[in-house]
PDB file of C-alpha atoms in Angstrom:
ATOM      1  CA  MET A   1       3.893 -16.653 -10.048  1.00 55.00           C
ATOM      2  CA  ALA A   2       4.555 -16.338  -6.354  1.00 51.00           C
ATOM      3  CA  VAL A   3       2.862 -19.734  -5.740  1.00 51.00           C
ATOM      4  CA  TRP A   4       4.849 -21.314  -8.498  1.00 45.00           C
ATOM      5  CA  LEU A   5       8.106 -19.863  -7.050  1.00 49.00           C
ATOM      6  CA  ALA A   6       7.218 -21.026  -3.549  1.00 50.00           C
ATOM      7  CA  TRP A   7       6.477 -24.496  -5.003  1.00 47.00           C
ATOM      8  CA  ARG A   8       9.756 -24.600  -6.795  1.00 53.00           C
ATOM      9  CA  ALA A   9      11.783 -23.535  -3.766  1.00 56.00           C
ATOM     10  CA  GLU A  10       9.951 -25.262  -0.919  1.00 58.00           C
ATOM     11  CA  GLY A  11       7.498 -27.725  -2.520  1.00 54.00           C
ATOM     12  CA  LYS A  12       3.857 -28.201  -1.133  1.00 51.00           C
ATOM     13  CA  ALA A  13       4.696 -27.053   2.344  1.00 56.00           C
ATOM     14  CA  GLY A  14       5.940 -23.574   1.069  1.00 52.00           C
ATOM     15  CA  VAL A  15       2.813 -23.089  -0.939  1.00 60.00           C
ATOM     16  CA  LEU A  16       0.482 -24.037   1.931  1.00 59.00           C
ATOM     17  CA  ALA A  17       2.440 -21.682   4.327  1.00 65.00           C
ATOM     18  CA  LEU A  18       2.174 -18.875   1.768  1.00 67.00           C
ATOM     19  CA  LEU A  19      -1.648 -19.373   1.175  1.00 73.00           C
ATOM     20  CA  ASP A  20      -2.245 -19.933   4.813  1.00 74.00           C
ATOM     21  CA  ARG A  21      -1.393 -16.369   5.500  1.00 77.00           C
ATOM     22  CA  ILE A  22      -4.345 -15.160   3.553  1.00 84.00           C
ATOM     23  CA  LEU A  23      -6.576 -16.752   6.182  1.00 84.00           C
ATOM     24  CA  LYS A  24      -4.714 -15.112   9.194  1.00 87.00           C
ATOM     25  CA  TRP A  25      -7.587 -12.765  10.125  1.00 88.00           C
ATOM     26  CA  ASP A  26      -7.578 -13.273  14.075  1.00 92.00           C
ATOM     27  CA  VAL A  27      -5.678 -10.021  14.830  1.00 94.00           C
ATOM     28  CA  PRO A  28      -6.479  -7.245  17.282  1.00 96.00           C
ATOM     29  CA  VAL A  29      -9.225  -4.810  16.075  1.00 97.00           C
ATOM     30  CA  ARG A  30      -6.962  -1.893  16.092  1.00 97.00           C
ATOM     31  CA  TYR A  31      -5.086  -3.260  13.117  1.00 97.00           C
ATOM     32  CA  TYR A  32      -8.423  -3.520  11.258  1.00 97.00           C
ATOM     33  CA  LEU A  33      -9.055   0.075  12.087  1.00 98.00           C
ATOM     34  CA  LEU A  34      -5.639   1.045  10.861  1.00 98.00           C
ATOM     35  CA  ALA A  35      -5.990  -0.863   7.571  1.00 97.00           C
ATOM     36  CA  SER A  36      -9.462   0.354   6.680  1.00 97.00           C
ATOM     37  CA  GLY A  37      -8.981   3.989   7.855  1.00 97.00           C
ATOM     38  CA  TYR A  38      -5.298   4.726   7.098  1.00 98.00           C
ATOM     39  CA  MET A  39      -5.780   6.466   3.838  1.00 98.00           C
ATOM     40  CA  VAL A  40      -8.956   8.195   4.797  1.00 97.00           C
ATOM     41  CA  ALA A  41      -7.046   9.831   7.680  1.00 98.00           C
ATOM     42  CA  ILE A  42      -4.235  10.907   5.298  1.00 98.00           C
ATOM     43  CA  LYS A  43      -6.606  12.350   2.672  1.00 98.00           C
ATOM     44  CA  LEU A  44      -8.824  14.285   5.131  1.00 98.00           C
ATOM     45  CA  THR A  45      -5.735  15.681   6.868  1.00 98.00           C
ATOM     46  CA  ALA A  46      -4.468  16.745   3.528  1.00 98.00           C
ATOM     47  CA  ALA A  47      -7.709  18.477   2.764  1.00 98.00           C
ATOM     48  CA  VAL A  48      -7.569  20.399   6.121  1.00 98.00           C
ATOM     49  CA  ILE A  49      -3.980  21.488   5.390  1.00 98.00           C
ATOM     50  CA  HIS A  50      -5.065  22.639   1.938  1.00 98.00           C
ATOM     51  CA  ARG A  51      -7.870  24.696   3.375  1.00 97.00           C
ATOM     52  CA  VAL A  52      -5.517  26.375   5.851  1.00 98.00           C
ATOM     53  CA  ALA A  53      -2.665  26.938   3.342  1.00 97.00           C
ATOM     54  CA  ALA A  54      -4.668  27.799   0.290  1.00 96.00           C
ATOM     55  CA  GLY A  55      -7.735  29.396   1.889  1.00 97.00           C
ATOM     56  CA  ALA A  56     -10.167  27.078   0.046  1.00 97.00           C
ATOM     57  CA  TRP A  57     -11.049  23.410   0.224  1.00 97.00           C
ATOM     58  CA  PRO A  58      -9.702  21.167  -2.472  1.00 97.00           C
ATOM     59  CA  ALA A  59     -12.078  19.277  -4.848  1.00 95.00           C
ATOM     60  CA  PHE A  60     -13.621  16.307  -3.154  1.00 96.00           C
ATOM     61  CA  GLY A  61     -14.603  13.074  -4.880  1.00 94.00           C
ATOM     62  CA  THR A  62     -18.065  12.535  -6.225  1.00 90.00           C
ATOM     63  CA  GLU A  63     -18.637   8.893  -5.372  1.00 88.00           C
ATOM     64  CA  PRO A  64     -21.123   8.417  -2.653  1.00 90.00           C
ATOM     65  CA  LEU A  65     -19.358   7.729   0.622  1.00 89.00           C
ATOM     66  CA  TYR A  66     -21.778   4.992   1.641  1.00 88.00           C
ATOM     67  CA  LEU A  67     -20.645   2.943  -1.268  1.00 93.00           C
ATOM     68  CA  ILE A  68     -16.949   2.986  -0.173  1.00 93.00           C
ATOM     69  CA  PRO A  69     -17.140   0.434   2.605  1.00 93.00           C
ATOM     70  CA  PHE A  70     -19.026  -2.029   0.275  1.00 92.00           C
ATOM     71  CA  ALA A  71     -16.373  -1.407  -2.343  1.00 93.00           C
ATOM     72  CA  VAL A  72     -13.580  -2.197   0.037  1.00 94.00           C
ATOM     73  CA  LEU A  73     -15.223  -5.390   1.209  1.00 91.00           C
ATOM     74  CA  ILE A  74     -15.814  -6.612  -2.240  1.00 92.00           C
ATOM     75  CA  SER A  75     -12.460  -5.815  -3.625  1.00 92.00           C
ATOM     76  CA  THR A  76     -10.369  -6.963  -0.742  1.00 91.00           C
ATOM     77  CA  PRO A  77     -10.148 -10.624  -1.928  1.00 87.00           C
ATOM     78  CA  PHE A  78      -9.040  -9.434  -5.394  1.00 83.00           C
ATOM     79  CA  GLN A  79      -5.929  -8.002  -3.747  1.00 81.00           C
ATOM     80  CA  ALA A  80      -4.737 -11.504  -3.069  1.00 78.00           C
ATOM     81  CA  GLY A  81      -3.142 -11.715  -6.468  1.00 78.00           C
ATOM     82  CA  GLU A  82      -0.780  -8.840  -5.872  1.00 87.00           C
ATOM     83  CA  GLU A  83      -0.268  -9.227  -2.102  1.00 89.00           C
ATOM     84  CA  VAL A  84       0.536 -12.944  -2.197  1.00 89.00           C
ATOM     85  CA  GLY A  85       3.432 -11.853  -4.543  1.00 87.00           C
ATOM     86  CA  TRP A  86       4.583  -8.568  -2.868  1.00 91.00           C
ATOM     87  CA  ARG A  87       4.131  -9.083   0.866  1.00 91.00           C
ATOM     88  CA  GLY A  88       3.581 -12.880   0.937  1.00 89.00           C
ATOM     89  CA  TYR A  89       6.589 -14.013  -1.186  1.00 87.00           C
ATOM     90  CA  ALA A  90       8.869 -11.058  -2.099  1.00 91.00           C
ATOM     91  CA  LEU A  91       9.013  -9.157   1.373  1.00 94.00           C
ATOM     92  CA  PRO A  92      10.026 -12.037   3.558  1.00 91.00           C
ATOM     93  CA  ARG A  93      12.899 -12.953   1.168  1.00 88.00           C
ATOM     94  CA  LEU A  94      14.033  -9.365   0.796  1.00 94.00           C
ATOM     95  CA  ALA A  95      13.884  -8.787   4.515  1.00 94.00           C
ATOM     96  CA  ALA A  96      15.937 -12.003   5.219  1.00 91.00           C
ATOM     97  CA  ARG A  97      18.677 -10.407   3.147  1.00 92.00           C
ATOM     98  CA  PHE A  98      18.307  -6.558   3.777  1.00 94.00           C
ATOM     99  CA  GLY A  99      16.245  -6.404   7.068  1.00 94.00           C
ATOM    100  CA  LEU A 100      12.573  -5.616   7.109  1.00 95.00           C
ATOM    101  CA  ALA A 101      12.806  -1.827   7.044  1.00 96.00           C
ATOM    102  CA  ARG A 102      15.139  -1.566   4.067  1.00 96.00           C
ATOM    103  CA  ALA A 103      13.236  -4.320   2.341  1.00 96.00           C
ATOM    104  CA  SER A 104       9.943  -2.386   2.606  1.00 97.00           C
ATOM    105  CA  VAL A 105      11.532   0.603   0.990  1.00 98.00           C
ATOM    106  CA  LEU A 106      13.110  -1.478  -1.866  1.00 98.00           C
ATOM    107  CA  LEU A 107       9.883  -3.218  -2.418  1.00 97.00           C
ATOM    108  CA  GLY A 108       7.889  -0.038  -2.528  1.00 98.00           C
ATOM    109  CA  VAL A 109      10.037   1.328  -5.301  1.00 98.00           C
ATOM    110  CA  ILE A 110       9.682  -1.960  -7.247  1.00 97.00           C
ATOM    111  CA  TRP A 111       6.010  -1.887  -6.663  1.00 96.00           C
ATOM    112  CA  GLY A 112       5.744   1.608  -7.897  1.00 97.00           C
ATOM    113  CA  VAL A 113       7.812   0.966 -11.068  1.00 97.00           C
ATOM    114  CA  TRP A 114       5.576  -2.132 -11.741  1.00 95.00           C
ATOM    115  CA  HIS A 115       2.688   0.308 -12.150  1.00 95.00           C
ATOM    116  CA  LEU A 116       4.420   2.433 -14.953  1.00 95.00           C
ATOM    117  CA  PRO A 117       2.403   1.103 -17.869  1.00 94.00           C
ATOM    118  CA  GLN A 118      -0.830   2.464 -16.486  1.00 93.00           C
ATOM    119  CA  PHE A 119       0.539   5.938 -16.798  1.00 93.00           C
ATOM    120  CA  PHE A 120       0.362   5.679 -20.488  1.00 93.00           C
ATOM    121  CA  ILE A 121      -3.369   4.488 -20.534  1.00 91.00           C
ATOM    122  CA  GLN A 122      -5.911   7.309 -20.980  1.00 87.00           C
ATOM    123  CA  GLN A 123      -8.756   5.532 -19.019  1.00 85.00           C
ATOM    124  CA  THR A 124      -6.646   5.525 -15.729  1.00 87.00           C
ATOM    125  CA  ASP A 125      -6.586   8.239 -13.111  1.00 86.00           C
ATOM    126  CA  THR A 126      -2.659   8.138 -13.423  1.00 91.00           C
ATOM    127  CA  TYR A 127      -2.599   9.012 -17.028  1.00 91.00           C
ATOM    128  CA  ARG A 128       0.148  11.615 -17.572  1.00 89.00           C
ATOM    129  CA  GLN A 129       0.462  12.271 -13.902  1.00 93.00           C
ATOM    130  CA  SER A 130       3.776  12.542 -12.100  1.00 95.00           C
ATOM    131  CA  PHE A 131       5.287   9.054 -11.947  1.00 96.00           C
ATOM    132  CA  PHE A 132       7.901  10.089  -9.381  1.00 96.00           C
ATOM    133  CA  VAL A 133       5.282  11.449  -6.984  1.00 96.00           C
ATOM    134  CA  PHE A 134       3.468   8.119  -7.385  1.00 97.00           C
ATOM    135  CA  VAL A 135       6.553   6.054  -6.576  1.00 98.00           C
ATOM    136  CA  LEU A 136       7.048   8.195  -3.564  1.00 98.00           C
ATOM    137  CA  GLN A 137       3.569   7.324  -2.415  1.00 98.00           C
ATOM    138  CA  THR A 138       3.800   3.614  -3.065  1.00 97.00           C
ATOM    139  CA  THR A 139       7.162   3.485  -1.266  1.00 98.00           C
ATOM    140  CA  ALA A 140       5.725   5.068   1.807  1.00 98.00           C
ATOM    141  CA  LEU A 141       2.616   2.850   1.620  1.00 98.00           C
ATOM    142  CA  SER A 142       4.998  -0.285   1.275  1.00 98.00           C
ATOM    143  CA  VAL A 143       6.669   0.686   4.528  1.00 98.00           C
ATOM    144  CA  ALA A 144       3.134   0.964   6.188  1.00 98.00           C
ATOM    145  CA  MET A 145       2.131  -2.398   4.691  1.00 97.00           C
ATOM    146  CA  ALA A 146       5.427  -4.162   5.973  1.00 97.00           C
ATOM    147  CA  TRP A 147       4.881  -2.756   9.406  1.00 97.00           C
ATOM    148  CA  LEU A 148       1.266  -3.982   9.501  1.00 97.00           C
ATOM    149  CA  TYR A 149       2.348  -7.384   8.079  1.00 95.00           C
ATOM    150  CA  ALA A 150       4.964  -7.779  10.725  1.00 94.00           C
ATOM    151  CA  ARG A 151       2.769  -6.615  13.584  1.00 94.00           C
ATOM    152  CA  THR A 152      -0.011  -9.046  12.658  1.00 94.00           C
ATOM    153  CA  ASN A 153       2.486 -11.842  12.437  1.00 90.00           C
ATOM    154  CA  GLY A 154       2.336 -12.184   8.684  1.00 91.00           C
ATOM    155  CA  SER A 155      -1.425 -11.586   7.995  1.00 93.00           C
ATOM    156  CA  LEU A 156      -1.782 -11.256   4.210  1.00 93.00           C
ATOM    157  CA  PHE A 157      -5.612 -10.697   4.874  1.00 94.00           C
ATOM    158  CA  LEU A 158      -4.702  -7.332   6.641  1.00 96.00           C
ATOM    159  CA  VAL A 159      -2.478  -6.120   4.011  1.00 96.00           C
ATOM    160  CA  MET A 160      -5.044  -6.997   1.388  1.00 95.00           C
ATOM    161  CA  LEU A 161      -7.602  -4.950   3.353  1.00 97.00           C
ATOM    162  CA  LEU A 162      -5.236  -2.083   3.498  1.00 97.00           C
ATOM    163  CA  HIS A 163      -4.391  -2.305  -0.222  1.00 96.00           C
ATOM    164  CA  SER A 164      -8.164  -2.413  -1.081  1.00 96.00           C
ATOM    165  CA  ALA A 165      -8.961   0.487   1.318  1.00 97.00           C
ATOM    166  CA  VAL A 166      -6.172   2.650  -0.301  1.00 97.00           C
ATOM    167  CA  ASN A 167      -7.519   1.959  -3.797  1.00 95.00           C
ATOM    168  CA  ASN A 168     -11.063   2.800  -2.848  1.00 96.00           C
ATOM    169  CA  THR A 169     -10.527   5.821  -0.591  1.00 96.00           C
ATOM    170  CA  LYS A 170      -7.695   7.660  -2.043  1.00 96.00           C
ATOM    171  CA  ASP A 171     -10.069   9.738  -4.263  1.00 95.00           C
ATOM    172  CA  ILE A 172     -12.231  11.037  -1.522  1.00 97.00           C
ATOM    173  CA  VAL A 173      -9.813  13.941  -1.967  1.00 97.00           C
ATOM    174  CA  PRO A 174      -8.388  13.359  -5.571  1.00 95.00           C
ATOM    175  CA  SER A 175      -4.695  14.104  -6.189  1.00 94.00           C
ATOM    176  CA  ALA A 176      -4.731  14.032  -9.894  1.00 91.00           C
ATOM    177  CA  VAL A 177      -3.920  17.150 -11.975  1.00 89.00           C
ATOM    178  CA  PRO A 178      -6.456  17.610 -14.801  1.00 83.00           C
ATOM    179  CA  GLY A 179      -4.826  17.143 -18.060  1.00 77.00           C
ATOM    180  CA  GLY A 180      -1.501  16.459 -16.471  1.00 76.00           C
ATOM    181  CA  THR A 181       1.636  16.544 -18.653  1.00 74.00           C
ATOM    182  CA  ALA A 182       4.508  15.903 -16.211  1.00 81.00           C
ATOM    183  CA  MET A 183       4.671  12.175 -16.217  1.00 90.00           C
ATOM    184  CA  PHE A 184       8.442  12.251 -15.641  1.00 90.00           C
ATOM    185  CA  GLY A 185       8.578  15.405 -13.762  1.00 90.00           C
ATOM    186  CA  PHE A 186       7.714  16.541 -10.269  1.00 90.00           C
ATOM    187  CA  THR A 187       4.825  18.820 -11.023  1.00 90.00           C
ATOM    188  CA  SER A 188       1.658  17.672  -9.208  1.00 93.00           C
ATOM    189  CA  SER A 189      -1.250  19.099  -7.083  1.00 95.00           C
ATOM    190  CA  MET A 190      -0.990  20.427  -3.655  1.00 96.00           C
ATOM    191  CA  VAL A 191      -3.073  17.557  -2.475  1.00 97.00           C
ATOM    192  CA  ALA A 192      -0.680  15.006  -4.027  1.00 96.00           C
ATOM    193  CA  TRP A 193       2.402  16.530  -2.441  1.00 97.00           C
ATOM    194  CA  THR A 194       0.591  16.996   0.956  1.00 98.00           C
ATOM    195  CA  THR A 195      -0.280  13.334   0.775  1.00 98.00           C
ATOM    196  CA  VAL A 196       3.295  12.335   0.062  1.00 98.00           C
ATOM    197  CA  ILE A 197       4.527  14.330   3.025  1.00 98.00           C
ATOM    198  CA  LEU A 198       1.858  12.888   5.317  1.00 98.00           C
ATOM    199  CA  LEU A 199       2.610   9.330   4.162  1.00 98.00           C
ATOM    200  CA  TRP A 200       6.273   9.758   4.761  1.00 98.00           C
ATOM    201  CA  ILE A 201       5.878  11.317   8.265  1.00 98.00           C
ATOM    202  CA  CYS A 202       3.920   8.081   9.065  1.00 98.00           C
ATOM    203  CA  ALA A 203       6.573   5.970   7.256  1.00 98.00           C
ATOM    204  CA  VAL A 204       9.369   7.420   9.361  1.00 98.00           C
ATOM    205  CA  TYR A 205       7.521   6.278  12.420  1.00 98.00           C
ATOM    206  CA  PHE A 206       6.907   2.823  10.947  1.00 98.00           C
ATOM    207  CA  LEU A 207      10.483   2.500  10.001  1.00 98.00           C
ATOM    208  CA  ALA A 208      11.584   3.530  13.512  1.00 97.00           C
ATOM    209  CA  THR A 209       9.230   1.008  15.176  1.00 96.00           C
ATOM    210  CA  MET A 210       9.540  -1.782  12.615  1.00 94.00           C
ATOM    211  CA  PRO A 211       9.697  -5.206  14.394  1.00 88.00           C
ATOM    212  CA  LYS A 212      12.993  -7.193  14.208  1.00 77.00           C
ATOM    213  CA  TRP A 213      13.127  -9.895  11.484  1.00 66.00           C
ATOM    214  CA  LYS A 214      13.459 -13.510  12.547  1.00 61.00           C
ATOM    215  CA  PRO A 215      14.716 -16.175  10.042  1.00 46.00           C
ATOM    216  CA  ASP A 216      11.710 -18.276  10.747  1.00 53.00           C
ATOM    217  CA  GLY A 217       9.110 -15.587  10.291  1.00 50.00           C
ATOM    218  CA  LEU A 218       7.834 -12.223  11.410  1.00 51.00           C
ATOM    219  CA  SER A 219       8.104 -11.099  14.951  1.00 50.00           C
ATOM    220  CA  SER A 220       5.365  -9.000  16.614  1.00 47.00           C
ATOM    221  CA  ARG A 221       5.644  -6.465  19.413  1.00 49.00           C
ATOM    222  CA  GLY A 222       2.028  -5.771  20.027  1.00 45.00           C
TER     223      GLY A 222
END
């Protein structure tokens, strides 16, 4: 859809410019470390906070840790379908109108709502979980992705990596409530709420340091 819209609005040049961002991988190593380790750091910090506050460790995921890096690498290319649309097409156009910071928040809400159908599917880990908590998380993650996208001068590859890493590492400390029933309420696990708070602490920093938007593209300040 994003490719078709780019073609309709800007022709072949617009499509090539959009797809070229997928191949923008030559960025500083620190951004690779951020993309691959962001959710790991959030979840492990949430586990430590749970241990201190509740006096016990939360449940940890059962998937072997050595498989996670391979899962991230394998699934990163498959994030192109979403990220070409969200960060490649929608974010720049929203940012041109609202500014990058506000656009990242707005897009995060839209991105979260787009996932609503999976909350009704029993085979998913979001089934009957708190949809509002989920949207709070996606909005904070959208801010982080916009910051990373801007700092890497529009690298879709890096936000694809971040997206894949989030999907494959979020359950090292699961947030889901077994048999959850508060789909449209705010009841969720301590891990889920701690994760939300940590993501938003980071999001506040990212919003405060968000690069300025330029009409011809994304600026980078390091």
